[in-house]
């Protein structure tokens, strides 16, 4: 977790900062996105496999879901690091990730709380990614031109 997290913080510091800032504004909504997507996405993948046309779509959804699951730990670690170092205004993203990743890793190894840490990392991490994708996806602009529709008289 720490090596991948540090590499992500080095390569994409602004993206991590943006996702974390959105999660800190509305943590309950972020958690709701995580809980909702953890049930909805596997159900959508399962439903898509029921049709022949949906099988490739299910494969694509499954790959995207694996990427989201792979990134939920590092995004949660960055959130933890940001909460710990919030008093310092100008902290490098790699340092924030190192602190947060170390704390999350220590939490993974403590027998009593490791299940809670893993579940929290999964739900908040997926919620952060899914909510950020929803917020940053541009909305399509549908233009309906009434003069192009011909009516029969």
XYZ file of C-alpha atoms in Angstrom:
153
model
C 0.000 0.000 0.000
C 2.677 2.503 0.931
C 4.805 2.201 -2.225
C 1.819 2.435 -4.567
C 0.362 5.258 -2.477
C 3.571 7.258 -2.517
C 3.866 6.780 -6.276
C 0.298 7.996 -6.739
C 0.980 11.026 -4.536
C 4.085 11.814 -6.559
C 2.343 11.469 -9.936
C -1.142 12.825 -9.183
C -0.997 15.231 -6.218
C -3.697 17.606 -7.505
C -6.157 14.792 -8.166
C -5.671 13.408 -4.654
C -6.038 16.885 -3.179
C -9.238 17.491 -5.139
C -10.806 14.155 -4.166
C -9.870 14.671 -0.521
C -11.185 18.240 -0.415
C -14.548 17.061 -1.763
C -14.673 14.237 0.802
C -13.865 16.570 3.681
C -16.682 18.943 2.677
C -19.356 16.234 2.843
C -18.091 13.102 4.609
C -21.560 11.589 5.138
C -22.366 11.916 1.450
C -19.008 10.370 0.569
C -19.716 7.416 2.842
C -23.191 7.058 1.314
C -21.647 6.939 -2.171
C -19.270 4.241 -0.964
C -22.004 2.118 0.582
C -24.301 2.579 -2.400
C -21.685 1.802 -4.999
C -20.443 -1.254 -3.109
C -23.913 -2.772 -3.545
C -25.001 -1.231 -6.863
C -21.920 -1.918 -8.984
C -21.689 -5.683 -8.277
C -25.462 -5.938 -8.842
C -25.130 -4.078 -12.161
C -22.285 -6.375 -13.214
C -24.364 -9.420 -12.329
C -27.416 -8.106 -14.194
C -25.321 -7.249 -17.250
C -24.080 -10.833 -17.508
C -27.644 -12.093 -17.958
C -27.741 -10.967 -21.593
C -25.360 -11.762 -24.419
C -24.974 -8.088 -25.291
C -24.313 -7.189 -21.668
C -21.418 -9.609 -21.160
C -18.784 -7.255 -22.692
C -20.294 -4.383 -20.699
C -20.027 -6.505 -17.551
C -16.361 -7.172 -18.340
C -15.653 -3.462 -18.750
C -17.558 -2.647 -15.548
C -15.629 -5.347 -13.719
C -12.286 -3.914 -14.859
C -13.305 -0.399 -13.828
C -14.531 -1.706 -10.465
C -11.198 -3.476 -9.870
C -9.391 -0.185 -10.544
C -11.685 1.632 -8.091
C -11.109 -1.065 -5.456
C -7.360 -0.881 -6.042
C -7.346 2.884 -5.560
C -9.658 3.047 -2.538
C -6.858 2.277 -0.051
C -4.486 5.001 -1.271
C -7.251 7.619 -1.472
C -8.360 6.811 2.069
C -4.730 6.907 3.240
C -4.372 10.386 1.748
C -7.551 11.469 3.549
C -6.164 10.184 6.864
C -2.859 11.954 6.232
C -4.691 15.163 5.408
C -6.718 14.936 8.622
C -3.567 14.352 10.685
C -1.590 17.173 9.031
C -4.449 19.649 8.590
C -2.817 22.251 10.862
C 0.069 22.602 8.409
C -1.121 24.488 5.336
C 1.671 23.739 2.852
C 2.467 20.053 3.200
C 3.814 18.082 0.244
C 1.449 15.399 -1.077
C 4.059 12.657 -0.685
C 4.500 13.483 2.998
C 0.722 13.544 3.543
C 0.454 10.145 1.813
C 3.353 8.718 3.816
C 1.789 9.716 7.132
C -1.707 8.550 6.160
C -0.491 5.337 4.534
C 1.616 4.456 7.552
C -1.301 4.963 9.929
C -3.645 2.898 7.745
C -1.045 0.120 7.434
C -0.559 0.044 11.197
C -4.356 -0.161 11.535
C -4.392 -3.147 9.159
C -2.042 -5.068 11.451
C -3.793 -4.463 14.779
C -6.002 -7.543 15.260
C -8.980 -5.962 16.995
C -9.477 -2.932 14.732
C -8.192 -4.234 11.377
C -11.660 -5.194 10.097
C -12.998 -1.751 10.935
C -10.021 -0.056 9.257
C -10.389 -2.187 6.122
C -14.136 -1.580 5.881
C -13.710 2.150 6.465
C -10.923 2.368 3.891
C -13.030 0.462 1.370
C -16.242 2.419 1.884
C -14.685 5.884 2.173
C -12.151 5.201 -0.587
C -14.741 3.973 -3.072
C -17.073 6.763 -2.035
C -14.371 9.347 -2.649
C -13.607 7.973 -6.107
C -17.226 7.469 -7.205
C -18.346 10.862 -5.867
C -15.419 12.593 -7.545
C -16.208 10.846 -10.829
C -19.826 11.964 -10.568
C -18.916 15.559 -9.752
C -16.226 15.872 -12.420
C -18.101 14.170 -15.260
C -19.484 16.868 -17.546
C -23.225 16.874 -17.955
C -24.389 16.425 -21.550
C -26.216 19.330 -23.100
C -29.238 18.135 -25.025
C -30.631 20.663 -27.449
C -34.096 20.123 -28.799
C -34.894 22.152 -31.840
C -38.667 22.361 -32.202
C -38.486 23.600 -35.796
C -36.759 20.414 -36.952
C -39.721 18.263 -35.927
C -42.293 17.995 -38.676
C -45.865 17.527 -37.677
C -48.537 16.041 -39.905
C -51.491 18.278 -40.647
